[in-house]
Coordinates of C-alpha atoms and ligand atoms in Angstrom, one line a residue:
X1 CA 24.3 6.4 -13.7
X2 CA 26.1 9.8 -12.3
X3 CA 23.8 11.6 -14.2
X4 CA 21.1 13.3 -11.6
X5 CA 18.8 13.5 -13.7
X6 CA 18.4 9.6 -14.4
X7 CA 17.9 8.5 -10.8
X8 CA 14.9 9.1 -8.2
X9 CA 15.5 8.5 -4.0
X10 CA 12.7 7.4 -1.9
X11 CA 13.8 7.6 1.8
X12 CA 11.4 5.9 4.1
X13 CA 11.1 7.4 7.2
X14 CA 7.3 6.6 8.5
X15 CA 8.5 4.3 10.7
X16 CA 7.5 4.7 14.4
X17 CA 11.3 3.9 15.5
X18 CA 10.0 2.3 18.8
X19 CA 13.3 1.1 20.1
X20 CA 14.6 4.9 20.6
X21 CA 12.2 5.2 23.9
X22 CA 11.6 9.0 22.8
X23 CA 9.4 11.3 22.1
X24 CA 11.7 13.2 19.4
X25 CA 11.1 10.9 16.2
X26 CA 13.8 8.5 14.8
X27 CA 15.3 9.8 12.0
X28 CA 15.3 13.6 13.6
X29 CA 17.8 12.4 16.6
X30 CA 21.2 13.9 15.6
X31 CA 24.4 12.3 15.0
X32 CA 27.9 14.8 14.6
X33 CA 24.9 18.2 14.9
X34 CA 22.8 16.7 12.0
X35 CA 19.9 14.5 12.1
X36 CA 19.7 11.5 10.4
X37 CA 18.0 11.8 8.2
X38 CA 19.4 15.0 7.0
X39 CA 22.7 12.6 6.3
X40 CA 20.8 11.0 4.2
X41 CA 19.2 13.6 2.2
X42 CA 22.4 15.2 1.6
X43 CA 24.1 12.2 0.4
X44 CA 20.7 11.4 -1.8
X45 CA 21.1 14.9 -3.4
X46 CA 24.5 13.9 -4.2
X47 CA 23.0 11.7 -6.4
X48 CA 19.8 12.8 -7.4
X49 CA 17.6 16.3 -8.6
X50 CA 13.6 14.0 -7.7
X51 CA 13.7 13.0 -3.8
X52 CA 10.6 11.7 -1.8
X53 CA 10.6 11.2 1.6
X54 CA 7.8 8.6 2.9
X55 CA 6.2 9.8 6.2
X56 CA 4.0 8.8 8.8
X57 CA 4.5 8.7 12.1
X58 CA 5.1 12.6 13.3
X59 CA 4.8 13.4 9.7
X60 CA 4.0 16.8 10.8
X61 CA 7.0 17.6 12.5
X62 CA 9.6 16.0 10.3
X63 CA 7.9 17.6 7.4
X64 CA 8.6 20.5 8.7
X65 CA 12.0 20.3 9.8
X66 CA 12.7 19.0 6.5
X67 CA 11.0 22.4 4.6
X68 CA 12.6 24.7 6.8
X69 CA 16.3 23.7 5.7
X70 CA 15.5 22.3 2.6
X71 CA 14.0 23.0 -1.3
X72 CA 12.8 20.7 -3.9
X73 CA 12.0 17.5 -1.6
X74 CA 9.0 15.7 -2.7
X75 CA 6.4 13.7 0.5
X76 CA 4.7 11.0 0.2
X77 CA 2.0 10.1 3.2
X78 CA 1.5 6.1 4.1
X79 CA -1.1 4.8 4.7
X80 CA 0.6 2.8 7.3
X81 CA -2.9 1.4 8.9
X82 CA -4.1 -0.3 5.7
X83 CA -0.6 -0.9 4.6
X84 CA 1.8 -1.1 7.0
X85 CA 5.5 -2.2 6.3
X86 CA 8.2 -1.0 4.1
X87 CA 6.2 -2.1 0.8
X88 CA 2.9 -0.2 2.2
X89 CA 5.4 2.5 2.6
X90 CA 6.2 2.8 -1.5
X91 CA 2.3 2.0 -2.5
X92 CA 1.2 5.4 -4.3
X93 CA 4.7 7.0 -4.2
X94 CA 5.4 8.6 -7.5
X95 CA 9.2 9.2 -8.9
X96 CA 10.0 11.0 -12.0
X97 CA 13.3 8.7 -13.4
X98 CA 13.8 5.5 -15.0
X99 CA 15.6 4.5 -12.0
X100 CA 14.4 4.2 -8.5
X101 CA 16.7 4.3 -5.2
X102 CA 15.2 3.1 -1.7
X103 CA 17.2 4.4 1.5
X104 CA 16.1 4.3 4.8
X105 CA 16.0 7.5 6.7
X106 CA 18.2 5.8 9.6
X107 CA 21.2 4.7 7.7
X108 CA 23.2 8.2 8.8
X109 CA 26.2 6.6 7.2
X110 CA 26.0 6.2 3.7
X111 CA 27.8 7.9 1.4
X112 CA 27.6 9.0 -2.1
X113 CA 30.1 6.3 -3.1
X114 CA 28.0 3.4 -2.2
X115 CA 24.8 5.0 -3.3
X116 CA 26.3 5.2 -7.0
X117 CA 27.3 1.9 -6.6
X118 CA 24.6 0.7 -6.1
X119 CA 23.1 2.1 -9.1
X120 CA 26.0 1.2 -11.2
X121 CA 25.6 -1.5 -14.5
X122 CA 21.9 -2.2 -15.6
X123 CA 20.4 -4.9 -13.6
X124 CA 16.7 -4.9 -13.3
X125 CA 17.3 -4.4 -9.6
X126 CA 20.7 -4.2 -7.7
X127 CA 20.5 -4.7 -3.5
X128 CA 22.9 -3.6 -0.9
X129 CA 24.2 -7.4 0.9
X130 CA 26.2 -7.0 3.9
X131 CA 28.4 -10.6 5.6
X132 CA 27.7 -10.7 9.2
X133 CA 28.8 -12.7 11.9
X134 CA 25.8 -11.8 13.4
X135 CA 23.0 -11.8 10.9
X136 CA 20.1 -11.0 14.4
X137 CA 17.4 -8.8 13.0
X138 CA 17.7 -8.4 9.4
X139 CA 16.4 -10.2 6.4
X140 CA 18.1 -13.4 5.0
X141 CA 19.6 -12.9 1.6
X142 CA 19.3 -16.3 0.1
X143 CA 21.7 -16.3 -3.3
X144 CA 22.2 -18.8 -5.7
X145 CA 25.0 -18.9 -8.5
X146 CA 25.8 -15.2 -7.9
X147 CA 21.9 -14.0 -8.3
X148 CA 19.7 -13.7 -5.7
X149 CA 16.9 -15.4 -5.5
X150 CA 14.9 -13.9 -2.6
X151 CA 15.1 -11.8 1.0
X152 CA 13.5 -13.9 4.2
X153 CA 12.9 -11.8 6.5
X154 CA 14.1 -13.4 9.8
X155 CA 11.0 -13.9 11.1
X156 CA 9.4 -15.6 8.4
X157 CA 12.8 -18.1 8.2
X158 CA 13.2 -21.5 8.3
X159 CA 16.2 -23.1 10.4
X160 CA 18.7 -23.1 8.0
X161 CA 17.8 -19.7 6.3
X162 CA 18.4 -18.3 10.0
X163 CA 21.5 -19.5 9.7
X164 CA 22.7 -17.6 6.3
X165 CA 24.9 -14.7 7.1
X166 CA 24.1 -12.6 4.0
X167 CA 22.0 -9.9 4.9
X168 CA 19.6 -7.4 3.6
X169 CA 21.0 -4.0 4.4
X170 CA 18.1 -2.5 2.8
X171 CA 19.6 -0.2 0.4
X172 CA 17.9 -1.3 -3.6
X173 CA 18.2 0.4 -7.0
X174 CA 14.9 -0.7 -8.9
X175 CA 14.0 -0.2 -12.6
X176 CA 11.1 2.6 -11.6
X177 CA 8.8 0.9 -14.4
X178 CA 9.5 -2.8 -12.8
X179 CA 8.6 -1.1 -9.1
X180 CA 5.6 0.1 -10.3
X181 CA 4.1 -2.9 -11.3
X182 CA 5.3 -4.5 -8.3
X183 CA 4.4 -2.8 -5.2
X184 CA 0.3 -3.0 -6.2
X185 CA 0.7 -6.7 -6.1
X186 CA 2.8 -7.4 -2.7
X187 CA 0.2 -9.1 -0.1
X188 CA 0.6 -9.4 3.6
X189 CA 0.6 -13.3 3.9
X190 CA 3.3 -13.2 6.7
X191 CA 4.6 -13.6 10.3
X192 CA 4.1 -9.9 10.8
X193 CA 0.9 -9.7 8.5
X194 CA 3.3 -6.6 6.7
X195 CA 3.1 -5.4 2.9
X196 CA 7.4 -6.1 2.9
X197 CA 8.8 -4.4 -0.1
X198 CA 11.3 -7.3 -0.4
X199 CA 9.2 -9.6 -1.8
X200 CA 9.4 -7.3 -4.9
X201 CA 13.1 -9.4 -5.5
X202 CA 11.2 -12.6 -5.7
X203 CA 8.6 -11.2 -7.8
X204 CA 11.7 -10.0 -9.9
X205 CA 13.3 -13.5 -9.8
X206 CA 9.9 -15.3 -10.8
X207 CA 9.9 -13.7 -13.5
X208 CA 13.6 -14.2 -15.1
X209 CA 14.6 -10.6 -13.9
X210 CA 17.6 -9.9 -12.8
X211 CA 18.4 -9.4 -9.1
X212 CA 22.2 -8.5 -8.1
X213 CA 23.6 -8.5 -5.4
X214 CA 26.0 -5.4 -4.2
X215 CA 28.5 -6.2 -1.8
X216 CA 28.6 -3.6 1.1
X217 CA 30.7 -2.3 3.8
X218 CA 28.5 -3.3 7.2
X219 CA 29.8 0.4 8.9
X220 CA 27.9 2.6 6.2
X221 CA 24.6 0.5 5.8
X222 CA 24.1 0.4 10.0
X223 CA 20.3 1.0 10.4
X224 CA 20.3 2.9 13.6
X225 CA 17.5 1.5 16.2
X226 CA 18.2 2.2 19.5
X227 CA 20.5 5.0 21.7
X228 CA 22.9 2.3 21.4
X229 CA 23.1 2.5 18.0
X230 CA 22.9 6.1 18.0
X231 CA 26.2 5.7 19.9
X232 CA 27.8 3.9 17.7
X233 CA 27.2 5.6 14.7
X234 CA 28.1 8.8 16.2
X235 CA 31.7 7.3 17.3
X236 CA 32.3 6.3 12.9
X237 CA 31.0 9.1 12.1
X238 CA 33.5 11.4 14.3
X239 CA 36.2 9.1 13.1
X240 CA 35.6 10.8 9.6
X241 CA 35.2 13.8 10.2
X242 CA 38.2 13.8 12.6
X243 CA 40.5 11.7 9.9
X244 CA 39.2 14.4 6.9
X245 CA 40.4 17.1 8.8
X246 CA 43.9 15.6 9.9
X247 CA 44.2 15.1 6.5
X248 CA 43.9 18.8 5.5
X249 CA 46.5 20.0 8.0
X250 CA 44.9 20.4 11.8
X251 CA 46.4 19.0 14.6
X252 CA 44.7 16.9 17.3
X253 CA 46.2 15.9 20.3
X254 CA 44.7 12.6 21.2
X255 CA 42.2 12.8 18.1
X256 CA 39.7 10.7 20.0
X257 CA 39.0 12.8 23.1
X258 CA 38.1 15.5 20.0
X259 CA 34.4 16.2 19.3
X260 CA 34.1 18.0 15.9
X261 CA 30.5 19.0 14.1
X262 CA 29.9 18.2 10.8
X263 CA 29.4 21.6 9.6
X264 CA 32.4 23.1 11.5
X265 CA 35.6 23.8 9.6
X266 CA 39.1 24.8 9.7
X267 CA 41.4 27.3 7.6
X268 CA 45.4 27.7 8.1
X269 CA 46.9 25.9 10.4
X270 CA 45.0 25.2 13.6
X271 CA 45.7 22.9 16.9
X272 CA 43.0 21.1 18.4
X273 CA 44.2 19.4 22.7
X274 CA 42.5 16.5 24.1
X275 CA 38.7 17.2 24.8
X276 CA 38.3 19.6 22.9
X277 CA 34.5 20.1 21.8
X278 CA 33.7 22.2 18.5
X279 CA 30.2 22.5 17.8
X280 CA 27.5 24.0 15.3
X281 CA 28.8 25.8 12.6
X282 CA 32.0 26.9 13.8
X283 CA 35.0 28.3 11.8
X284 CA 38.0 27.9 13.3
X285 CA 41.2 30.0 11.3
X286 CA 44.8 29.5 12.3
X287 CA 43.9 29.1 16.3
X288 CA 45.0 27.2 18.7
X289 CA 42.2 25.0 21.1
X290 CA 43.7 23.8 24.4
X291 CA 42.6 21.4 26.3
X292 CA 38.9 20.6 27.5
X293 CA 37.5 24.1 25.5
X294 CA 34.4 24.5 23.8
X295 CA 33.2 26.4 20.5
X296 CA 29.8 26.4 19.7
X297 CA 28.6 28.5 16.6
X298 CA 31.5 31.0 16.7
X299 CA 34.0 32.0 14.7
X300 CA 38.4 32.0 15.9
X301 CA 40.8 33.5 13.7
X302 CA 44.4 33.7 14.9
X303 CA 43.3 33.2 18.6
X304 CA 43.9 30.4 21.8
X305 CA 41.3 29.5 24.1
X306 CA 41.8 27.7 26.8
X307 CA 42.7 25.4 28.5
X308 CA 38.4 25.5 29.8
X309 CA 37.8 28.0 27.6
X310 CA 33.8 28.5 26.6
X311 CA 33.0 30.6 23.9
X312 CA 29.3 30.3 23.3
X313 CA 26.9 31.1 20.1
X314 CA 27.3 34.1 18.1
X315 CA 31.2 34.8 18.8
X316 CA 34.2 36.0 17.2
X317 CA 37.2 35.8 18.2
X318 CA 40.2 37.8 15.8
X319 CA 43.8 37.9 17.3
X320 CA 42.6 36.9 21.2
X321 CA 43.7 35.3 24.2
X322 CA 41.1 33.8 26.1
X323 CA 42.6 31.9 29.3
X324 CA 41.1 29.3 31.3
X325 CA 37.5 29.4 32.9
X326 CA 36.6 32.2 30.8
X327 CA 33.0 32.2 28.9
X328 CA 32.2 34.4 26.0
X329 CA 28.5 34.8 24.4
X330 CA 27.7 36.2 21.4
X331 CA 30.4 38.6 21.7
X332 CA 33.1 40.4 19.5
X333 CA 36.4 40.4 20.8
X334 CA 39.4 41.7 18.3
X335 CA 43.0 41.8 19.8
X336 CA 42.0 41.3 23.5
X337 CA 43.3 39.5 26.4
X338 CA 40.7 37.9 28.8
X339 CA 43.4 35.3 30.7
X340 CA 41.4 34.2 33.9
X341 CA 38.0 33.6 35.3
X342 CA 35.4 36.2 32.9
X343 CA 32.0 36.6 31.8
X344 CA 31.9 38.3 28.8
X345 CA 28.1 38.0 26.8
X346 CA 26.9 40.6 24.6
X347 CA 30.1 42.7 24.3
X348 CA 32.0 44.1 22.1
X349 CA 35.5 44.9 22.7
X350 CA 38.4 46.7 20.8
X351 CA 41.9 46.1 19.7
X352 CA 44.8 46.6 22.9
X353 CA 42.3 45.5 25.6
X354 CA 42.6 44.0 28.5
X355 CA 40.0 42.1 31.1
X356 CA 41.5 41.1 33.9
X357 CA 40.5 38.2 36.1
X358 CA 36.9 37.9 37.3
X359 CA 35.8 40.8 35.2
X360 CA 31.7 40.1 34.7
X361 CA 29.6 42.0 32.0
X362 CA 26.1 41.9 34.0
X363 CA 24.0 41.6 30.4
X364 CA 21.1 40.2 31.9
X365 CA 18.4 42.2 34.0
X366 CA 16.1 39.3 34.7
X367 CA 14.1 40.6 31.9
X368 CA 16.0 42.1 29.0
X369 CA 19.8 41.7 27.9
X370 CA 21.8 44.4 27.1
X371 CA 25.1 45.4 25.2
X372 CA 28.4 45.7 26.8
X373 CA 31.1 48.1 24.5
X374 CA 34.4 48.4 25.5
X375 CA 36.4 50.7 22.6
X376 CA 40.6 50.2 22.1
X377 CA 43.0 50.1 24.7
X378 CA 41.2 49.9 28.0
X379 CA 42.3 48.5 30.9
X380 CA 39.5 46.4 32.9
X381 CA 40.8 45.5 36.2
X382 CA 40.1 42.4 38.1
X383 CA 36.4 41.9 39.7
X384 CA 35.0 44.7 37.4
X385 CA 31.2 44.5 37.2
X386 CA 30.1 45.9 33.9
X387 CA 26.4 47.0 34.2
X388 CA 24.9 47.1 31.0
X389 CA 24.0 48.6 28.8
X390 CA 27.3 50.4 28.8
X391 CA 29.8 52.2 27.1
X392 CA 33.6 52.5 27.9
X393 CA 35.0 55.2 25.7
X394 CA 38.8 53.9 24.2
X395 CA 42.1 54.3 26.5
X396 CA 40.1 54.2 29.5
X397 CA 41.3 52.5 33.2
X398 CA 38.9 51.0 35.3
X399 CA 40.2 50.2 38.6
X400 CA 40.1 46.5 40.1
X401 CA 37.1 45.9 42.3
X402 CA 34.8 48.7 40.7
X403 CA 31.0 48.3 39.7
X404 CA 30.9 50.3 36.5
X405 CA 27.1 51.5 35.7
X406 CA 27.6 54.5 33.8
X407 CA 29.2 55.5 30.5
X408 CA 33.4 56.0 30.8
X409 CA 34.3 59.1 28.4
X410 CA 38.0 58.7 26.5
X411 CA 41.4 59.1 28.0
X412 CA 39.4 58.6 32.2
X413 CA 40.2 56.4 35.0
X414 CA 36.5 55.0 36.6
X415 CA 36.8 53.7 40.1
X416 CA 33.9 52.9 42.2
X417 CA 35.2 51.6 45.5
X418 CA 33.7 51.7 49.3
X419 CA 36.9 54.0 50.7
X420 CA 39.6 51.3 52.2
X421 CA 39.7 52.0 56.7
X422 CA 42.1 50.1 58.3
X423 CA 41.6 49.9 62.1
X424 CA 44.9 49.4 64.4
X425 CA 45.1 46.0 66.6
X426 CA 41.7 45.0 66.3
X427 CA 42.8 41.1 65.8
X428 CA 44.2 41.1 68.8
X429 CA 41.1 42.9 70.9
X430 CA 39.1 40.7 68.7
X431 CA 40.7 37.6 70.3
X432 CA 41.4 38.6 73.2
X433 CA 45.5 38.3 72.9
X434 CA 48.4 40.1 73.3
X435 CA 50.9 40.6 70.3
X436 CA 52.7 37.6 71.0
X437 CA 49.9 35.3 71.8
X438 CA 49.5 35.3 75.2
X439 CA 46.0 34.7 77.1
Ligands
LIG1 C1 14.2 -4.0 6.7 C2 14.1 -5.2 5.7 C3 15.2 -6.2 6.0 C4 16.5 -5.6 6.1 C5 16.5 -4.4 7.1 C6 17.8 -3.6 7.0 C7 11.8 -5.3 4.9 C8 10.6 -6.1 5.0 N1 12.8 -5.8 5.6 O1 13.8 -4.6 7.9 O2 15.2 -7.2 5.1 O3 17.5 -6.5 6.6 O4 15.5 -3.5 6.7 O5 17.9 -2.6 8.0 O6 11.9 -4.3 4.3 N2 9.4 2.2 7.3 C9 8.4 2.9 6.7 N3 7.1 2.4 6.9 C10 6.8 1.3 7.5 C11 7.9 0.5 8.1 C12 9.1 1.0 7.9 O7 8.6 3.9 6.2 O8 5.6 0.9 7.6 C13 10.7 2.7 7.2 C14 11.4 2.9 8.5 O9 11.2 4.3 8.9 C15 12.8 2.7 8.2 C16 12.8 1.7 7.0 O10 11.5 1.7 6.5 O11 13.5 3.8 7.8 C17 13.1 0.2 7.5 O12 12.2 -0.1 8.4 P1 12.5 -1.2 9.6 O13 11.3 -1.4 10.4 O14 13.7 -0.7 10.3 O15 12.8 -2.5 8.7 P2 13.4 -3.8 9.3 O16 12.3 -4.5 10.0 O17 14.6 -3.5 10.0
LIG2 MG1 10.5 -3.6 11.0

């Protein structure tokens, strides 16, 4: 069944996803910088070329989302006030293989592993079973010799089904010509007057079908419902990411103070310190992250930052020292040293450079921002203001202190200073004291 081209996905995402208390809908809130139900369509792509995704609630929005980052995915609308529930959700939805899988679009976790086992061997329909200790909230697998007979949701249970521990994780793999004939016969007759597509099992069963179940790990098949959830899934999936990357050669000092994006990566050898944030889609190349720093969007290549170093979107870093309390923006710095206490947005600065502490590139007008370029070797002493836009030619000195709002031509020094006075005694006529303190 590793063959794409044998195997639909459906991911049902109309639901209203009430338990988030937001305005953002479910499946778009983000775990590790991607939303969830992006996790979901990558892994279904792993596993499929024909992918539909069910909408409804803020079907606009998501559809878009959805088209602007992807190709080739299929929608299907609900009519989720004449049929709500997750069998009204499949009624008119057409897929093009012989073999149908159902995800939900909140199950951020799954992985192309368990999808193909679930559509492993040929039974009529195979269905994701998780053992729980705590079986609350989901629908009650009720098995008999190895076959299941039928899913209960919890609450349409009797006493003792409430008290079976196998679980619907809500994952199936149906025969598509079975599923067809099924979901224009589910009804609603039940506690939550819902069209529930897992009565399509005991339709299955009823008829001698065959129903198996597939045992699954409870960590990738978590529906995610509430912000507590979201948590949660967020921390496994950091674990991953955190534990694939170790295992291709970066070091992290205390790994779980480390916040890494799922689309970030790392080449050579790089060191991550404790608290350490990378985020978007970051390249990080032989560099070294100390402590409490964060990356967003940029790119390091044989450079430190830190410790509370900021580089912001749109960066790159190649062979730099950036020191603590320094923030870059959508800068280029190659073979510079920015050590203390520095602005530096919209810039770009050369090879040998140096920025000393409390150097400030003032790229922002209160209308427009403008370009600060700093060529090779220049000196920037401490509390510069850059005023840009401007231009400092290379091997230029610019004195501490000065407010630099013109161009600096090759080879000058630029100083821009209010003359230093100094006035004789005037602490002690100030204060009314003699040299040694005496009224
Ligand atoms: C469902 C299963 C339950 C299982 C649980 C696992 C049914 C009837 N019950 O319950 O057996 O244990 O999942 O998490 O299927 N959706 C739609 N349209 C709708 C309703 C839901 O597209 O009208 C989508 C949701 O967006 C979500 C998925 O279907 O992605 C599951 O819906 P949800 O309401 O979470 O199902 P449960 O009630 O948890
Ligand atoms: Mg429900």
């Amino acid at each position: 069944m590793s063959n794409t081209n044998s195997l639909s996905v459906v991911i049902l995402a109309a639901g209203q996803g009430t338990r988030m208390k937001s305005t953002t809908p479910k499946v778009l809130h983000e775990i590790s910088g991607k939303s969830m139900l992006f996790h979901a369509i990558d892994a279904a792509q792993e596993v499929s070329n024909d992918i539909t995704v069910v909408l409804y609630h803020q079907a606009e929005r998501i559809q878009k989302e959805i088209e602007t980052h992807y190709e080739n995915i299929h929608f299907h609308m609900q009519d989720a006030k004449k049929y709500p529930g997750t069998g009204g959700a499949m009624k008119g939805v057409k897929t093009q293989n012989s073999r149908t899988l159902i995800l939900n679009g909140d199950m951020p976790l799954i992985t192309k592993d368990s999808l193909l086992a679930l559509t492993s061997g040929d039974a009529d329909i195979n269905m994701s079973v998780i053992q729980l200790e705590d079986p609350s909230g989901y629908g009650r697998v009720i098995i008999e010799h190895g076959q299941v007979k039928e899913i209960v949701e919890q609450k349409d249970c009797n006493k003792t089904q409430l008290l079976t521990k196998t679980v619907n994780a809500g994952i199936y793999s149906v025969n598509t010509a079975l599923l067809e004939c099924y979901i224009p016969q589910l009804n609603n007759n039940n506690a939550q007057a819902e069209y529930y597509l897992t009565d399509i099992v005991k339709m299955a069963v009823d008829e001698g079908k065959i129903v198996n179940p597939i045992y699954v790990q409870e960590e990738e098949f978590k529906g995610v419902n509430s912000k507590l959830d979201l948590a949660a899934a967020e921390e496994i999936m950091q674990r991953r990411i955190r534990t694939e990357w170790m295992k291709a050669g970066v070091t992290m000092r205390l790994p779980e103070t480390i916040y890494i994006d799922c689309r970030a990566k790392f080449e050579g050898e790089c060191i991550l310190e404790n608290g350490v944030s990378i985020q978007g889609a970051s390249t990080i190349r032989s560099s070294h992250i100390k402590a409490n720093s964060v990356v967003e969007s940029s790119t390091l290549e044989n450079s430190d930052l830190g410790p509370m170093g900021r580089v912001r979107p749109d960066s790159m870093l190649i062979d730099t020292h950036i020191g603590n309390f320094v923030e870059i923006k959508k800068s280029t710095l190659r073979g510079v040293k920015a050590g203390h206490l520095s602005y530096i947005g919209d810039a770009t600065v050369e090879e040998g450079s140096n920025i000393g502490a409390g150097v400030i590139t003032c790229n922002y007008d209160g209308k427009n921002k403008y370009k600060t370029i700093i060529g090779k070797n220049v000196f920037v002493g401490s509390d510069t203001q850059l005023v840009a836009p401007v231009t400092i030619e290379d091997d230029v000195m610019i004195a501490a202190g000065s407010t630099i709002n013109k161009n600096v031509e090759k080879g000058a020094l630029a100083i821009s200073r209010a003359p230093m006075k100094t006035i004789k005694n005037f602490f002690y006529k100030f204060f009314e004291i003699t040299k040694n303190g005496t009224k």
